[in-house]
mmCIF file with all atom_site columns, C-alpha atoms in Angstrom:
data_model
loop_
_atom_site.group_PDB
_atom_site.id
_atom_site.type_symbol
_atom_site.label_atom_id
_atom_site.label_alt_id
_atom_site.label_comp_id
_atom_site.label_asym_id
_atom_site.label_entity_id
_atom_site.label_seq_id
_atom_site.pdbx_PDB_ins_code
_atom_site.Cartn_x
_atom_site.Cartn_y
_atom_site.Cartn_z
_atom_site.occupancy
_atom_site.B_iso_or_equiv
_atom_site.pdbx_formal_charge
_atom_site.auth_seq_id
_atom_site.auth_comp_id
_atom_site.auth_asym_id
_atom_site.auth_atom_id
_atom_site.pdbx_PDB_model_num
ATOM 1   C CA . MET A 1 1   ? 46.709  87.815  -182.224 1.00 43.00 ? 1   MET A CA 1
ATOM 2   C CA . THR A 1 2   ? 43.341  88.527  -183.882 1.00 48.00 ? 2   THR A CA 1
ATOM 3   C CA . ASN A 1 3   ? 41.274  91.394  -182.563 1.00 53.00 ? 3   ASN A CA 1
ATOM 4   C CA . ILE A 1 4   ? 37.873  90.003  -181.457 1.00 58.00 ? 4   ILE A CA 1
ATOM 5   C CA . ASP A 1 5   ? 36.107  92.958  -183.136 1.00 68.00 ? 5   ASP A CA 1
ATOM 6   C CA . ASN A 1 6   ? 37.490  91.824  -186.520 1.00 79.00 ? 6   ASN A CA 1
ATOM 7   C CA . ARG A 1 7   ? 36.678  88.142  -186.007 1.00 86.00 ? 7   ARG A CA 1
ATOM 8   C CA . ILE A 1 8   ? 34.921  86.479  -188.896 1.00 91.00 ? 8   ILE A CA 1
ATOM 9   C CA . TYR A 1 9   ? 33.063  83.212  -188.823 1.00 94.00 ? 9   TYR A CA 1
ATOM 10  C CA . THR A 1 10  ? 32.223  80.665  -191.486 1.00 93.00 ? 10  THR A CA 1
ATOM 11  C CA . VAL A 1 11  ? 28.765  79.074  -191.349 1.00 94.00 ? 11  VAL A CA 1
ATOM 12  C CA . PRO A 1 12  ? 30.020  75.965  -189.467 1.00 95.00 ? 12  PRO A CA 1
ATOM 13  C CA . GLU A 1 13  ? 32.058  78.099  -187.027 1.00 95.00 ? 13  GLU A CA 1
ATOM 14  C CA . LEU A 1 14  ? 29.189  80.425  -186.232 1.00 96.00 ? 14  LEU A CA 1
ATOM 15  C CA . ALA A 1 15  ? 26.814  77.495  -185.917 1.00 97.00 ? 15  ALA A CA 1
ATOM 16  C CA . LYS A 1 16  ? 29.102  75.799  -183.436 1.00 96.00 ? 16  LYS A CA 1
ATOM 17  C CA . ASP A 1 17  ? 29.667  79.046  -181.532 1.00 95.00 ? 17  ASP A CA 1
ATOM 18  C CA . LEU A 1 18  ? 25.907  79.653  -181.204 1.00 97.00 ? 18  LEU A CA 1
ATOM 19  C CA . GLY A 1 19  ? 24.930  76.017  -180.583 1.00 97.00 ? 19  GLY A CA 1
ATOM 20  C CA . VAL A 1 20  ? 22.753  75.729  -183.678 1.00 97.00 ? 20  VAL A CA 1
ATOM 21  C CA . THR A 1 21  ? 23.004  73.861  -186.965 1.00 97.00 ? 21  THR A CA 1
ATOM 22  C CA . PRO A 1 22  ? 24.463  75.417  -190.110 1.00 96.00 ? 22  PRO A CA 1
ATOM 23  C CA . ARG A 1 23  ? 21.002  74.891  -191.618 1.00 96.00 ? 23  ARG A CA 1
ATOM 24  C CA . THR A 1 24  ? 19.562  77.230  -189.005 1.00 96.00 ? 24  THR A CA 1
ATOM 25  C CA . ILE A 1 25  ? 21.956  79.977  -189.997 1.00 96.00 ? 25  ILE A CA 1
ATOM 26  C CA . ARG A 1 26  ? 21.219  79.461  -193.680 1.00 94.00 ? 26  ARG A CA 1
ATOM 27  C CA . PHE A 1 27  ? 17.473  79.611  -192.961 1.00 97.00 ? 27  PHE A CA 1
ATOM 28  C CA . TYR A 1 28  ? 17.789  83.027  -191.301 1.00 96.00 ? 28  TYR A CA 1
ATOM 29  C CA . GLU A 1 29  ? 20.017  84.161  -194.163 1.00 94.00 ? 29  GLU A CA 1
ATOM 30  C CA . GLN A 1 30  ? 17.332  83.071  -196.671 1.00 95.00 ? 30  GLN A CA 1
ATOM 31  C CA . LYS A 1 31  ? 14.760  85.025  -194.656 1.00 94.00 ? 31  LYS A CA 1
ATOM 32  C CA . GLY A 1 32  ? 16.940  88.128  -194.973 1.00 93.00 ? 32  GLY A CA 1
ATOM 33  C CA . LEU A 1 33  ? 17.599  88.457  -191.272 1.00 94.00 ? 33  LEU A CA 1
ATOM 34  C CA . VAL A 1 34  ? 21.382  88.197  -191.678 1.00 94.00 ? 34  VAL A CA 1
ATOM 35  C CA . SER A 1 35  ? 23.445  89.052  -194.715 1.00 91.00 ? 35  SER A CA 1
ATOM 36  C CA . PRO A 1 36  ? 26.940  87.570  -194.629 1.00 91.00 ? 36  PRO A CA 1
ATOM 37  C CA . GLN A 1 37  ? 29.823  88.937  -196.629 1.00 91.00 ? 37  GLN A CA 1
ATOM 38  C CA . ARG A 1 38  ? 31.758  86.836  -199.132 1.00 89.00 ? 38  ARG A CA 1
ATOM 39  C CA . ALA A 1 39  ? 35.376  85.784  -198.948 1.00 86.00 ? 39  ALA A CA 1
ATOM 40  C CA . GLY A 1 40  ? 35.669  84.199  -202.334 1.00 88.00 ? 40  GLY A CA 1
ATOM 41  C CA . SER A 1 41  ? 32.927  81.586  -202.493 1.00 87.00 ? 41  SER A CA 1
ATOM 42  C CA . THR A 1 42  ? 32.671  81.310  -198.702 1.00 89.00 ? 42  THR A CA 1
ATOM 43  C CA . ARG A 1 43  ? 30.043  83.197  -196.742 1.00 90.00 ? 43  ARG A CA 1
ATOM 44  C CA . VAL A 1 44  ? 31.561  84.872  -193.697 1.00 93.00 ? 44  VAL A CA 1
ATOM 45  C CA . TYR A 1 45  ? 29.854  86.445  -190.727 1.00 95.00 ? 45  TYR A CA 1
ATOM 46  C CA . THR A 1 46  ? 31.173  89.387  -188.706 1.00 93.00 ? 46  THR A CA 1
ATOM 47  C CA . ARG A 1 47  ? 30.839  90.089  -185.002 1.00 92.00 ? 47  ARG A CA 1
ATOM 48  C CA . SER A 1 48  ? 27.810  92.280  -185.923 1.00 89.00 ? 48  SER A CA 1
ATOM 49  C CA . ASP A 1 49  ? 26.207  89.312  -187.800 1.00 93.00 ? 49  ASP A CA 1
ATOM 50  C CA . ARG A 1 50  ? 26.823  87.154  -184.732 1.00 94.00 ? 50  ARG A CA 1
ATOM 51  C CA . ALA A 1 51  ? 25.082  89.776  -182.556 1.00 91.00 ? 51  ALA A CA 1
ATOM 52  C CA . ARG A 1 52  ? 22.121  89.771  -184.950 1.00 92.00 ? 52  ARG A CA 1
ATOM 53  C CA . MET A 1 53  ? 21.956  86.012  -184.789 1.00 95.00 ? 53  MET A CA 1
ATOM 54  C CA . LEU A 1 54  ? 21.902  86.154  -181.007 1.00 95.00 ? 54  LEU A CA 1
ATOM 55  C CA . ILE A 1 55  ? 18.960  88.550  -181.147 1.00 93.00 ? 55  ILE A CA 1
ATOM 56  C CA . ILE A 1 56  ? 17.172  86.318  -183.672 1.00 96.00 ? 56  ILE A CA 1
ATOM 57  C CA . LEU A 1 57  ? 17.720  83.165  -181.591 1.00 97.00 ? 57  LEU A CA 1
ATOM 58  C CA . ARG A 1 58  ? 16.620  84.885  -178.392 1.00 95.00 ? 58  ARG A CA 1
ATOM 59  C CA . GLY A 1 59  ? 13.533  86.282  -180.122 1.00 94.00 ? 59  GLY A CA 1
ATOM 60  C CA . LYS A 1 60  ? 12.577  82.838  -181.388 1.00 95.00 ? 60  LYS A CA 1
ATOM 61  C CA . ARG A 1 61  ? 13.193  81.265  -177.994 1.00 95.00 ? 61  ARG A CA 1
ATOM 62  C CA . LEU A 1 62  ? 10.868  83.882  -176.443 1.00 94.00 ? 62  LEU A CA 1
ATOM 63  C CA . GLY A 1 63  ? 8.203   83.121  -179.011 1.00 93.00 ? 63  GLY A CA 1
ATOM 64  C CA . PHE A 1 64  ? 8.423   86.125  -181.305 1.00 94.00 ? 64  PHE A CA 1
ATOM 65  C CA . SER A 1 65  ? 7.610   85.684  -185.008 1.00 93.00 ? 65  SER A CA 1
ATOM 66  C CA . LEU A 1 66  ? 10.243  86.160  -187.712 1.00 94.00 ? 66  LEU A CA 1
ATOM 67  C CA . SER A 1 67  ? 8.307   89.228  -188.855 1.00 93.00 ? 67  SER A CA 1
ATOM 68  C CA . GLU A 1 68  ? 8.483   90.766  -185.351 1.00 92.00 ? 68  GLU A CA 1
ATOM 69  C CA . ILE A 1 69  ? 12.196  89.955  -185.121 1.00 93.00 ? 69  ILE A CA 1
ATOM 70  C CA . ALA A 1 70  ? 12.787  91.497  -188.567 1.00 92.00 ? 70  ALA A CA 1
ATOM 71  C CA . ASP A 1 71  ? 10.949  94.679  -187.560 1.00 89.00 ? 71  ASP A CA 1
ATOM 72  C CA . TYR A 1 72  ? 13.082  94.948  -184.453 1.00 87.00 ? 72  TYR A CA 1
ATOM 73  C CA . LEU A 1 73  ? 16.326  94.389  -186.366 1.00 87.00 ? 73  LEU A CA 1
ATOM 74  C CA . ASP A 1 74  ? 15.310  96.957  -189.007 1.00 83.00 ? 74  ASP A CA 1
ATOM 75  C CA . LEU A 1 75  ? 14.967  99.602  -186.287 1.00 80.00 ? 75  LEU A CA 1
ATOM 76  C CA . TYR A 1 76  ? 18.341  98.686  -184.833 1.00 71.00 ? 76  TYR A CA 1
ATOM 77  C CA . GLY A 1 77  ? 20.264  100.592 -187.505 1.00 66.00 ? 77  GLY A CA 1
ATOM 78  C CA . ALA A 1 78  ? 17.620  103.215 -188.277 1.00 70.00 ? 78  ALA A CA 1
ATOM 79  C CA . ASP A 1 79  ? 17.362  104.907 -184.900 1.00 69.00 ? 79  ASP A CA 1
ATOM 80  C CA . PRO A 1 80  ? 20.660  105.991 -183.323 1.00 72.00 ? 80  PRO A CA 1
ATOM 81  C CA . THR A 1 81  ? 18.916  106.682 -179.965 1.00 78.00 ? 81  THR A CA 1
ATOM 82  C CA . GLN A 1 82  ? 17.258  103.258 -180.107 1.00 80.00 ? 82  GLN A CA 1
ATOM 83  C CA . ALA A 1 83  ? 14.195  104.848 -178.437 1.00 85.00 ? 83  ALA A CA 1
ATOM 84  C CA . GLU A 1 84  ? 11.778  103.559 -181.079 1.00 83.00 ? 84  GLU A CA 1
ATOM 85  C CA . GLN A 1 85  ? 13.379  100.121 -180.930 1.00 83.00 ? 85  GLN A CA 1
ATOM 86  C CA . ILE A 1 86  ? 13.096  100.016 -177.158 1.00 87.00 ? 86  ILE A CA 1
ATOM 87  C CA . ARG A 1 87  ? 9.421   101.145 -177.273 1.00 89.00 ? 87  ARG A CA 1
ATOM 88  C CA . MET A 1 88  ? 8.643   98.453  -179.854 1.00 86.00 ? 88  MET A CA 1
ATOM 89  C CA . LEU A 1 89  ? 10.418  95.866  -177.747 1.00 88.00 ? 89  LEU A CA 1
ATOM 90  C CA . LEU A 1 90  ? 8.553   96.940  -174.637 1.00 92.00 ? 90  LEU A CA 1
ATOM 91  C CA . GLY A 1 91  ? 5.176   96.685  -176.375 1.00 93.00 ? 91  GLY A CA 1
ATOM 92  C CA . ARG A 1 92  ? 5.944   93.278  -177.842 1.00 91.00 ? 92  ARG A CA 1
ATOM 93  C CA . VAL A 1 93  ? 7.322   91.962  -174.574 1.00 93.00 ? 93  VAL A CA 1
ATOM 94  C CA . ARG A 1 94  ? 4.191   93.045  -172.739 1.00 96.00 ? 94  ARG A CA 1
ATOM 95  C CA . LYS A 1 95  ? 2.008   91.443  -175.405 1.00 94.00 ? 95  LYS A CA 1
ATOM 96  C CA . ARG A 1 96  ? 4.047   88.190  -175.237 1.00 94.00 ? 96  ARG A CA 1
ATOM 97  C CA . MET A 1 97  ? 3.851   88.110  -171.425 1.00 96.00 ? 97  MET A CA 1
ATOM 98  C CA . LYS A 1 98  ? 0.060   88.528  -171.648 1.00 97.00 ? 98  LYS A CA 1
ATOM 99  C CA . GLU A 1 99  ? -0.157  85.655  -174.160 1.00 95.00 ? 99  GLU A CA 1
ATOM 100 C CA . LEU A 1 100 ? 2.011   83.433  -171.975 1.00 95.00 ? 100 LEU A CA 1
ATOM 101 C CA . THR A 1 101 ? 0.020   84.283  -168.879 1.00 97.00 ? 101 THR A CA 1
ATOM 102 C CA . GLU A 1 102 ? -3.186  83.313  -170.697 1.00 98.00 ? 102 GLU A CA 1
ATOM 103 C CA . GLN A 1 103 ? -1.589  80.073  -171.857 1.00 97.00 ? 103 GLN A CA 1
ATOM 104 C CA . ARG A 1 104 ? -0.425  79.297  -168.312 1.00 97.00 ? 104 ARG A CA 1
ATOM 105 C CA . GLN A 1 105 ? -3.979  79.860  -167.020 1.00 98.00 ? 105 GLN A CA 1
ATOM 106 C CA . ALA A 1 106 ? -5.364  77.536  -169.679 1.00 98.00 ? 106 ALA A CA 1
ATOM 107 C CA . LEU A 1 107 ? -2.719  74.937  -168.827 1.00 97.00 ? 107 LEU A CA 1
ATOM 108 C CA . ASP A 1 108 ? -3.550  75.203  -165.113 1.00 98.00 ? 108 ASP A CA 1
ATOM 109 C CA . VAL A 1 109 ? -7.219  74.536  -165.896 1.00 98.00 ? 109 VAL A CA 1
ATOM 110 C CA . THR A 1 110 ? -6.288  71.546  -168.069 1.00 98.00 ? 110 THR A CA 1
ATOM 111 C CA . LEU A 1 111 ? -3.918  70.161  -165.428 1.00 98.00 ? 111 LEU A CA 1
ATOM 112 C CA . ASP A 1 112 ? -6.587  70.503  -162.744 1.00 98.00 ? 112 ASP A CA 1
ATOM 113 C CA . GLU A 1 113 ? -9.049  68.622  -164.928 1.00 98.00 ? 113 GLU A CA 1
ATOM 114 C CA . LEU A 1 114 ? -6.488  65.880  -165.671 1.00 98.00 ? 114 LEU A CA 1
ATOM 115 C CA . ARG A 1 115 ? -5.724  65.532  -161.960 1.00 98.00 ? 115 ARG A CA 1
ATOM 116 C CA . ASP A 1 116 ? -9.454  65.096  -161.244 1.00 98.00 ? 116 ASP A CA 1
ATOM 117 C CA . ILE A 1 117 ? -9.690  62.401  -163.934 1.00 97.00 ? 117 ILE A CA 1
ATOM 118 C CA . GLU A 1 118 ? -6.561  60.762  -162.567 1.00 96.00 ? 118 GLU A CA 1
ATOM 119 C CA . GLN A 1 119 ? -7.993  60.652  -159.076 1.00 97.00 ? 119 GLN A CA 1
ATOM 120 C CA . GLN A 1 120 ? -11.363 59.338  -160.320 1.00 97.00 ? 120 GLN A CA 1
ATOM 121 C CA . SER A 1 121 ? -9.506  56.576  -162.200 1.00 96.00 ? 121 SER A CA 1
ATOM 122 C CA . ILE A 1 122 ? -7.441  55.648  -159.152 1.00 96.00 ? 122 ILE A CA 1
ATOM 123 C CA . ASP A 1 123 ? -10.563 55.560  -157.006 1.00 96.00 ? 123 ASP A CA 1
ATOM 124 C CA . ALA A 1 124 ? -12.411 53.373  -159.564 1.00 96.00 ? 124 ALA A CA 1
ATOM 125 C CA . LEU A 1 125 ? -9.562  50.874  -159.763 1.00 95.00 ? 125 LEU A CA 1
ATOM 126 C CA . LYS A 1 126 ? -9.278  50.702  -155.964 1.00 94.00 ? 126 LYS A CA 1
ATOM 127 C CA . GLU A 1 127 ? -13.045 50.059  -155.712 1.00 95.00 ? 127 GLU A CA 1
ATOM 128 C CA . LYS A 1 128 ? -12.493 47.064  -157.963 1.00 93.00 ? 128 LYS A CA 1
ATOM 129 C CA . GLY A 1 129 ? -9.622  45.867  -155.765 1.00 93.00 ? 129 GLY A CA 1
ATOM 130 C CA . LEU A 1 130 ? -7.052  46.657  -158.441 1.00 93.00 ? 130 LEU A CA 1
ATOM 131 C CA . ASP A 1 131 ? -3.683  48.343  -158.028 1.00 93.00 ? 131 ASP A CA 1
ATOM 132 C CA . PRO A 1 132 ? -3.854  51.748  -159.802 1.00 89.00 ? 132 PRO A CA 1
ATOM 133 C CA . ASP A 1 133 ? -0.082  51.801  -160.342 1.00 90.00 ? 133 ASP A CA 1
ATOM 134 C CA . THR A 1 134 ? 0.043   48.610  -162.449 1.00 79.00 ? 134 THR A CA 1
ATOM 135 C CA . GLU A 1 135 ? -0.539  49.044  -166.155 1.00 69.00 ? 135 GLU A CA 1
#
């Protein structure tokens, strides 16, 4: 039985495990965010590499830039207390929440305007005796 801590993954195995394409993993490797080991000519990823990939994917899903993710990952090994890493994360999370809140407010304004236009269009079609739900 293989110890899960010693588990290694090939690119296709890791991609399948994470629900991404092998190309995605290679992209992050090219950007220097993960550095697989070699087993002959095959690149292999450790449990630690998998954890880094999870952080990268989560960061991207939350809208962080590759540069921000790289900064965070760089601190991961540099600060044993992780205090600096946590402070950086907190600051970036707050900034991202502010950006998303502003985007949501802009979307709400746009949706309100579109609803007004929709209602005006419905009313105009009804005035002409036309069914607004027929295209």
